[in-house]
mmCIF file of C-alpha atoms in Angstrom:
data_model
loop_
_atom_site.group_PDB
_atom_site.id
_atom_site.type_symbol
_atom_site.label_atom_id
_atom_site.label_comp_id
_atom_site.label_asym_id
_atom_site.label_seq_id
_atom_site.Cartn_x
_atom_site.Cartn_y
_atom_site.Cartn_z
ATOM 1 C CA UNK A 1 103.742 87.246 91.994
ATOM 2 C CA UNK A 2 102.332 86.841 95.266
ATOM 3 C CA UNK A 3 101.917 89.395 97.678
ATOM 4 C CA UNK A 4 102.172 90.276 101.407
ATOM 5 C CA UNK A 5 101.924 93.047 103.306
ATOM 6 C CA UNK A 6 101.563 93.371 107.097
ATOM 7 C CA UNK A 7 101.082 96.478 109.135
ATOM 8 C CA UNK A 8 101.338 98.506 110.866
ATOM 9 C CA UNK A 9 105.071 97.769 111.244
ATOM 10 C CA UNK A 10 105.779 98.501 114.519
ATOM 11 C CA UNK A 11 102.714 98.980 117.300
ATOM 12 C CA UNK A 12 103.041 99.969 120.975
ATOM 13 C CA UNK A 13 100.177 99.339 123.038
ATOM 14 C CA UNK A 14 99.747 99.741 127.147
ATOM 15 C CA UNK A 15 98.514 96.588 128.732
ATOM 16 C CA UNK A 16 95.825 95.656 128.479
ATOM 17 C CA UNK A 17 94.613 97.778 125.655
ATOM 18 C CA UNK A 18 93.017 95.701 122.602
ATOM 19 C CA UNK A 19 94.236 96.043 119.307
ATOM 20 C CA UNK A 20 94.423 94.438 115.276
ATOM 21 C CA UNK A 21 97.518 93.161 113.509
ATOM 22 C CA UNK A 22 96.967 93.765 109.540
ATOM 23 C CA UNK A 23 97.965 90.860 107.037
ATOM 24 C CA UNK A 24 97.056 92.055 102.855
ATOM 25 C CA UNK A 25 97.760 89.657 100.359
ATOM 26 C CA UNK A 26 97.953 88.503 97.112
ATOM 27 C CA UNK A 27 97.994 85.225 95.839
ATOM 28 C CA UNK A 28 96.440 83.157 92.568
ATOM 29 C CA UNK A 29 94.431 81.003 94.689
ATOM 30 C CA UNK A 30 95.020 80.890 98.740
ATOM 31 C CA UNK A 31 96.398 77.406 99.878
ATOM 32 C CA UNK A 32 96.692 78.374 103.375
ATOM 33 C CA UNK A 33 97.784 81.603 105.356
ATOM 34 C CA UNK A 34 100.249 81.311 108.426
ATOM 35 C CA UNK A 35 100.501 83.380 111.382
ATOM 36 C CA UNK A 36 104.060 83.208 113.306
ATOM 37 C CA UNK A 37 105.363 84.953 116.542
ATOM 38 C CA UNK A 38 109.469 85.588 116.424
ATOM 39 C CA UNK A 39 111.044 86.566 119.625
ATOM 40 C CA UNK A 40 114.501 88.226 118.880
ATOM 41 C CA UNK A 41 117.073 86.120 117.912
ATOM 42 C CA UNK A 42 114.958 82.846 117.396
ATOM 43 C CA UNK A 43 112.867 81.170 114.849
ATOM 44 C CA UNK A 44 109.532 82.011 114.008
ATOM 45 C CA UNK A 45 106.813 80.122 116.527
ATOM 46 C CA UNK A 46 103.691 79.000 114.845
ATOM 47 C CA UNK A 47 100.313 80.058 115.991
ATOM 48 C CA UNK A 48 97.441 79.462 113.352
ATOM 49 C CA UNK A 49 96.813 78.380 109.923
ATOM 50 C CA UNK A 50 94.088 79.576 108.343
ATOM 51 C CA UNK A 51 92.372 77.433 104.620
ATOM 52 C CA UNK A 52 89.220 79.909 103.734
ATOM 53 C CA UNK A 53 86.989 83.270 103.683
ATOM 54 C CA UNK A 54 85.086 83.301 107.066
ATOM 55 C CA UNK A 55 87.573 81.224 109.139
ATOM 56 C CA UNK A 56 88.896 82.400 112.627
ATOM 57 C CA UNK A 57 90.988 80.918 115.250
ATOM 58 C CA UNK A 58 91.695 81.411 118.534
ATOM 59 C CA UNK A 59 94.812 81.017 121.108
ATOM 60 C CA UNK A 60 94.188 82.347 124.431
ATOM 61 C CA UNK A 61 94.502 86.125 123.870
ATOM 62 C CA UNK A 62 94.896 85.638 120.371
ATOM 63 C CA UNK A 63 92.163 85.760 117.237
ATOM 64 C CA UNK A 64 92.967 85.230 113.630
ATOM 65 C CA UNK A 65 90.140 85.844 111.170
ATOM 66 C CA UNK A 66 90.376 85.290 107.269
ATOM 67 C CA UNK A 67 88.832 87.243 103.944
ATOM 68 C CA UNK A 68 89.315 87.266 100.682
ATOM 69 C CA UNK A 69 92.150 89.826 100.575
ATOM 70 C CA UNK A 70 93.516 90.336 104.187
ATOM 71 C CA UNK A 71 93.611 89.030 107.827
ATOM 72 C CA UNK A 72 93.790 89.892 110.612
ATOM 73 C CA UNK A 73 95.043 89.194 114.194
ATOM 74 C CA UNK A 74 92.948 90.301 117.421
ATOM 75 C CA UNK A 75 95.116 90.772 120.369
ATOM 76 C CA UNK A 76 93.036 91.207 123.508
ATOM 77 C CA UNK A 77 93.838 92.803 127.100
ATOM 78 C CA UNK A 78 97.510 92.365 126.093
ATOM 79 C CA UNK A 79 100.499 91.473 128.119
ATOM 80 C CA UNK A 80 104.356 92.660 128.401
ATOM 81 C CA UNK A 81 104.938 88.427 127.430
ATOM 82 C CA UNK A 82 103.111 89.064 124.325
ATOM 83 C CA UNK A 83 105.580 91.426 122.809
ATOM 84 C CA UNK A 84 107.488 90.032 119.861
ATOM 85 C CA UNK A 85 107.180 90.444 115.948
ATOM 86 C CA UNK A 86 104.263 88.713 114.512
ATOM 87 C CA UNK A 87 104.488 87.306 111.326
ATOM 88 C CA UNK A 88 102.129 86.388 108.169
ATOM 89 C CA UNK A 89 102.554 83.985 105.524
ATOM 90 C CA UNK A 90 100.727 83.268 102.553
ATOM 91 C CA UNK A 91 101.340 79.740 100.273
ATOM 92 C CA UNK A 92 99.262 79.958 96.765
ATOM 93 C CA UNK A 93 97.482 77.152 95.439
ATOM 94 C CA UNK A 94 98.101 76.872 91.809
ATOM 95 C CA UNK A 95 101.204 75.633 90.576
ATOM 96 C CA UNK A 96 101.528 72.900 93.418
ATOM 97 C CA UNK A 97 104.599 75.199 95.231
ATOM 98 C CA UNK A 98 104.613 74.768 98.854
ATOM 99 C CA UNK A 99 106.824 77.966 99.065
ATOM 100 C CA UNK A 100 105.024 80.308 101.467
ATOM 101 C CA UNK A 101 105.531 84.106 100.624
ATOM 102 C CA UNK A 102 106.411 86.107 104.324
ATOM 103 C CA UNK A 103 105.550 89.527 105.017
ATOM 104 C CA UNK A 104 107.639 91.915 106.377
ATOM 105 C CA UNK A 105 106.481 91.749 110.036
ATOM 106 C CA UNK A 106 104.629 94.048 112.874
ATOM 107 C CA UNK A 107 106.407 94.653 115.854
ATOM 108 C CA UNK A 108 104.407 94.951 118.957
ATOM 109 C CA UNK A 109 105.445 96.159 122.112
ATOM 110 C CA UNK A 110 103.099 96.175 125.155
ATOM 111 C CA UNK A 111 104.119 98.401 127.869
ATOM 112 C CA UNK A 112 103.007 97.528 131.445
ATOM 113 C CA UNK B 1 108.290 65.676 119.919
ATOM 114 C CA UNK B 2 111.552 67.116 119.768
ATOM 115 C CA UNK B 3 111.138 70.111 117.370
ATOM 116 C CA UNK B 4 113.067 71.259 115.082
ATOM 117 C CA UNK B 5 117.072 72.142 115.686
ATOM 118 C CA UNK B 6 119.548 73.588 114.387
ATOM 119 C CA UNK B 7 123.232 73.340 114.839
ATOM 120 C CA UNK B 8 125.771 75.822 115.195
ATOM 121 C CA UNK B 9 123.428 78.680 116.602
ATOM 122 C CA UNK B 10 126.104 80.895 115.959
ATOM 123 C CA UNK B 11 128.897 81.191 113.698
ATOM 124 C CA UNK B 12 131.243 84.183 113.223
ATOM 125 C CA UNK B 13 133.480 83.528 110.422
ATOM 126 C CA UNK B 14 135.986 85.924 108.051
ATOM 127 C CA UNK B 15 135.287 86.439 104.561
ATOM 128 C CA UNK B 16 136.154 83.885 101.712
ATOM 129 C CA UNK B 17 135.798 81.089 104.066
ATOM 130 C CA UNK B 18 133.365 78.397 103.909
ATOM 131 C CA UNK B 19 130.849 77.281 106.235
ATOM 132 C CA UNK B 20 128.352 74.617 107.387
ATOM 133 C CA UNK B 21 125.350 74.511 109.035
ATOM 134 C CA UNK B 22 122.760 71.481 110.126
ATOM 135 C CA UNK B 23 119.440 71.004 110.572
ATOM 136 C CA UNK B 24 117.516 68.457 112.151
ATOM 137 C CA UNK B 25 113.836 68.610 111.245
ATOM 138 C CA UNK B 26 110.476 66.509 113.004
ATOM 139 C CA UNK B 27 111.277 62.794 113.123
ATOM 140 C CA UNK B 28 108.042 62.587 110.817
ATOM 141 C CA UNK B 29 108.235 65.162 108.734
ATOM 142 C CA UNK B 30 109.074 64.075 104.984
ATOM 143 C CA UNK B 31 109.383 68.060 104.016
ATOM 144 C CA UNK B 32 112.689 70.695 104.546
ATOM 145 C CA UNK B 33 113.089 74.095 103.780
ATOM 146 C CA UNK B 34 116.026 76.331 104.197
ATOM 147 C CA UNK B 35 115.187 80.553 104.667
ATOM 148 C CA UNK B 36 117.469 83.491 104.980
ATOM 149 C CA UNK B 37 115.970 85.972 107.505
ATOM 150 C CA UNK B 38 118.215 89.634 107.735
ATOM 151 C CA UNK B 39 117.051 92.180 110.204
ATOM 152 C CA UNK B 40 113.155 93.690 109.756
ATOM 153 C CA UNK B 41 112.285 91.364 106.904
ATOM 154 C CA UNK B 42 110.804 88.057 106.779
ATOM 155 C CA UNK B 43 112.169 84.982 105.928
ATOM 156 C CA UNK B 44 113.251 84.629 102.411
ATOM 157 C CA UNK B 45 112.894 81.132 100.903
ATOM 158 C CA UNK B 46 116.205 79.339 99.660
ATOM 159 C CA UNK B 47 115.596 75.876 98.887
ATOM 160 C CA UNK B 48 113.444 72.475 99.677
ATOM 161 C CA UNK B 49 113.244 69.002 100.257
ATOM 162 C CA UNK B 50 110.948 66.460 99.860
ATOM 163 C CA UNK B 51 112.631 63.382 101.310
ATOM 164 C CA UNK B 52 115.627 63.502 99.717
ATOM 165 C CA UNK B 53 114.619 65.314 96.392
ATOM 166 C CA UNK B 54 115.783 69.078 95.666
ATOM 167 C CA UNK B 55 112.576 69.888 94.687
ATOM 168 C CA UNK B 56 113.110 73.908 94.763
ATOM 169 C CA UNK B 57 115.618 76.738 94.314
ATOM 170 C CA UNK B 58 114.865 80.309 95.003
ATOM 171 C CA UNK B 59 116.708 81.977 91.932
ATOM 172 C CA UNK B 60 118.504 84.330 94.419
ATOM 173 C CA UNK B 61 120.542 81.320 95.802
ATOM 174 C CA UNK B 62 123.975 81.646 94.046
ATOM 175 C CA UNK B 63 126.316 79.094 93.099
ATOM 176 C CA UNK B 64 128.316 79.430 96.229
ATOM 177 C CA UNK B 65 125.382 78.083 98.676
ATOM 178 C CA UNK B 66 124.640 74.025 98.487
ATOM 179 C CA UNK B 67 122.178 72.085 99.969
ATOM 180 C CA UNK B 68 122.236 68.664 100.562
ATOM 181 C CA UNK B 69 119.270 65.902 102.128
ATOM 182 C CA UNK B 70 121.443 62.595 101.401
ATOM 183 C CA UNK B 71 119.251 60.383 103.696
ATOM 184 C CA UNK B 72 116.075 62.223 103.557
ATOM 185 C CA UNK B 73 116.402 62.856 107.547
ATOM 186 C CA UNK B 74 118.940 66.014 108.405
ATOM 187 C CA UNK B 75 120.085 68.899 106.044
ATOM 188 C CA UNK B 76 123.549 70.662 105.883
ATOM 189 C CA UNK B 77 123.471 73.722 103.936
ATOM 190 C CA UNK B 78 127.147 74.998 102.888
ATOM 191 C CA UNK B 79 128.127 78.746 102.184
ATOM 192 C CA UNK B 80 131.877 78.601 99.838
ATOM 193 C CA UNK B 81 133.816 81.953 100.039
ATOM 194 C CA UNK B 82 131.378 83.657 102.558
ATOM 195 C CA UNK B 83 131.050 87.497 101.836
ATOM 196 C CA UNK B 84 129.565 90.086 104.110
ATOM 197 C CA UNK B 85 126.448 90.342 102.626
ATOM 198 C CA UNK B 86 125.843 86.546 103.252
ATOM 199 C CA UNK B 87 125.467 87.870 107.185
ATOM 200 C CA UNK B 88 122.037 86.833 108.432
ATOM 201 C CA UNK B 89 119.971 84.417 110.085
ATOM 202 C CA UNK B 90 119.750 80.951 108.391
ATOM 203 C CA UNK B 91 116.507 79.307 109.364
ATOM 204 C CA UNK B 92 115.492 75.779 108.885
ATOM 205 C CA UNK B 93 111.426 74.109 108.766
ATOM 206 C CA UNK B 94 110.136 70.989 107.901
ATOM 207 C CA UNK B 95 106.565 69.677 107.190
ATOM 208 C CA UNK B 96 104.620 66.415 106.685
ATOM 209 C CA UNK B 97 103.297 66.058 102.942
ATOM 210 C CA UNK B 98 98.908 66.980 103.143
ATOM 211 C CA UNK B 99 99.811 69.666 106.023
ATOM 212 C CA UNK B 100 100.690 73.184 105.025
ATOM 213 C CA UNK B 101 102.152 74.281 108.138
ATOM 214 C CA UNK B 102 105.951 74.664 108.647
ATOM 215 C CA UNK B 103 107.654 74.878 111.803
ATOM 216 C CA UNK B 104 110.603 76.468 112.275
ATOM 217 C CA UNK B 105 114.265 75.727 114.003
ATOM 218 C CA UNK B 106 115.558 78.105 116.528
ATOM 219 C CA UNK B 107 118.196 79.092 113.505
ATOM 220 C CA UNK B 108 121.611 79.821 113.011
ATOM 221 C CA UNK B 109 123.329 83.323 113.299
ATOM 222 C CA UNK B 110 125.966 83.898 110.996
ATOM 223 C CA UNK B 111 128.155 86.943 110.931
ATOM 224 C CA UNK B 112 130.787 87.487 108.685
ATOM 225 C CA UNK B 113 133.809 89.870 109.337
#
């Protein structure tokens, strides 16, 4: 069964001060892994989708990187606008399911 | 590109009723995909679309939730004799067929008393 786990769950971070959002997963054979931003009370907003080991992606203060077991998202010299739950996704390969598996969240609070 | 919507975005309705909800995915987008999203967890997969194929069924969907694609464009997804535990966010994505990526609705709160 696949496998996600994000943490730390809940972050709080001064601006301006750099930090790393942890995704770990499990999956029989990565497809693709999604990073999401929710703001409270709406839908998830997408922000990168990562294929393979090695890849990273970047969104103006935000980098996702990729390995073999986890990944991770960079948040650099942070604003009070960039507070919101970030969320990771994982969607196996085998079995031709296009079901991604969602983590439970972090949620990151940047305090001017 | 008009995004994904979602229609009621809130619906407050007493228990053993029945309810309705639409969505409205990307004009191109051939896949939809219903979630259930309660407070501090992620979205929880329901059910999917491909055109207007039931491809999918989480096995936590009971008999009292239906899902219906007649025209492979919008969705309605249909809760019979709500209970309280059926009190979440209901949130709707679609995709085009090759791209993984799923993009989400703004979703629709349901709260039942």
């Amino acid at each position: 069964e696949d496998q996600v786990t994000q943490s730390p769950e809940a972050l709080r971070l001064q601006e301006g001060e750099s930090s790393s959002l942890n995704c770990s997963y499990t999956v029989s054979g990565l497809r693709g892994l999604f990073w999401y931003r929710q703001d409270p009370g709406k839908g998830p907003e997408f922000l990168f989708t990562l294929y393979s080991a090695g890849e990273e992606k970047e969104k103006e203060r935000l980098k996702a990187t990729l390995t073999k077991k986890e990944s991770f998202l960079h948040i650099t010299a942070p604003k009070p606008e960039d507070s919101a739950t970030y969320l990771c996704a994982v969607q196996a390969g085998s079995g031709g399911s296009y079901i991604p598996t969602f983590g439970r969240g972090t949620s990151l609070i940047v305090h001017p | 590109d008009t995004g994904v919507s979602q229609d009621p975005r809130h619906k407050i309705t007493k228990r053993g009723q029945n309810v309705t909800f639409r969505c409205d995915p990307i004009s191109e987008h051939n896949r939809l995909y219903w979630y259930r999203q309660t407070l501090g967890q992620g979205p929880e997969f329901l059910t999917y679309f491909q055109n207007e194929a039931q491809l999918e069924k989480s096995r936590l969907l009971s008999d009292r939730f239906s899902a219906e694609r007649p025209k492979g464009s919008f969705s309605t997804l249909e809760i019979q004799r709500t209970e309280q535990g059926d009190s979440a966010m209901y949130l709707c994505a679609s995709s085009s067929s090759g791209k993984e990526t799923q993009y989400f609705g703004p979703g629709t709160r349901l709260l039942v008393l």
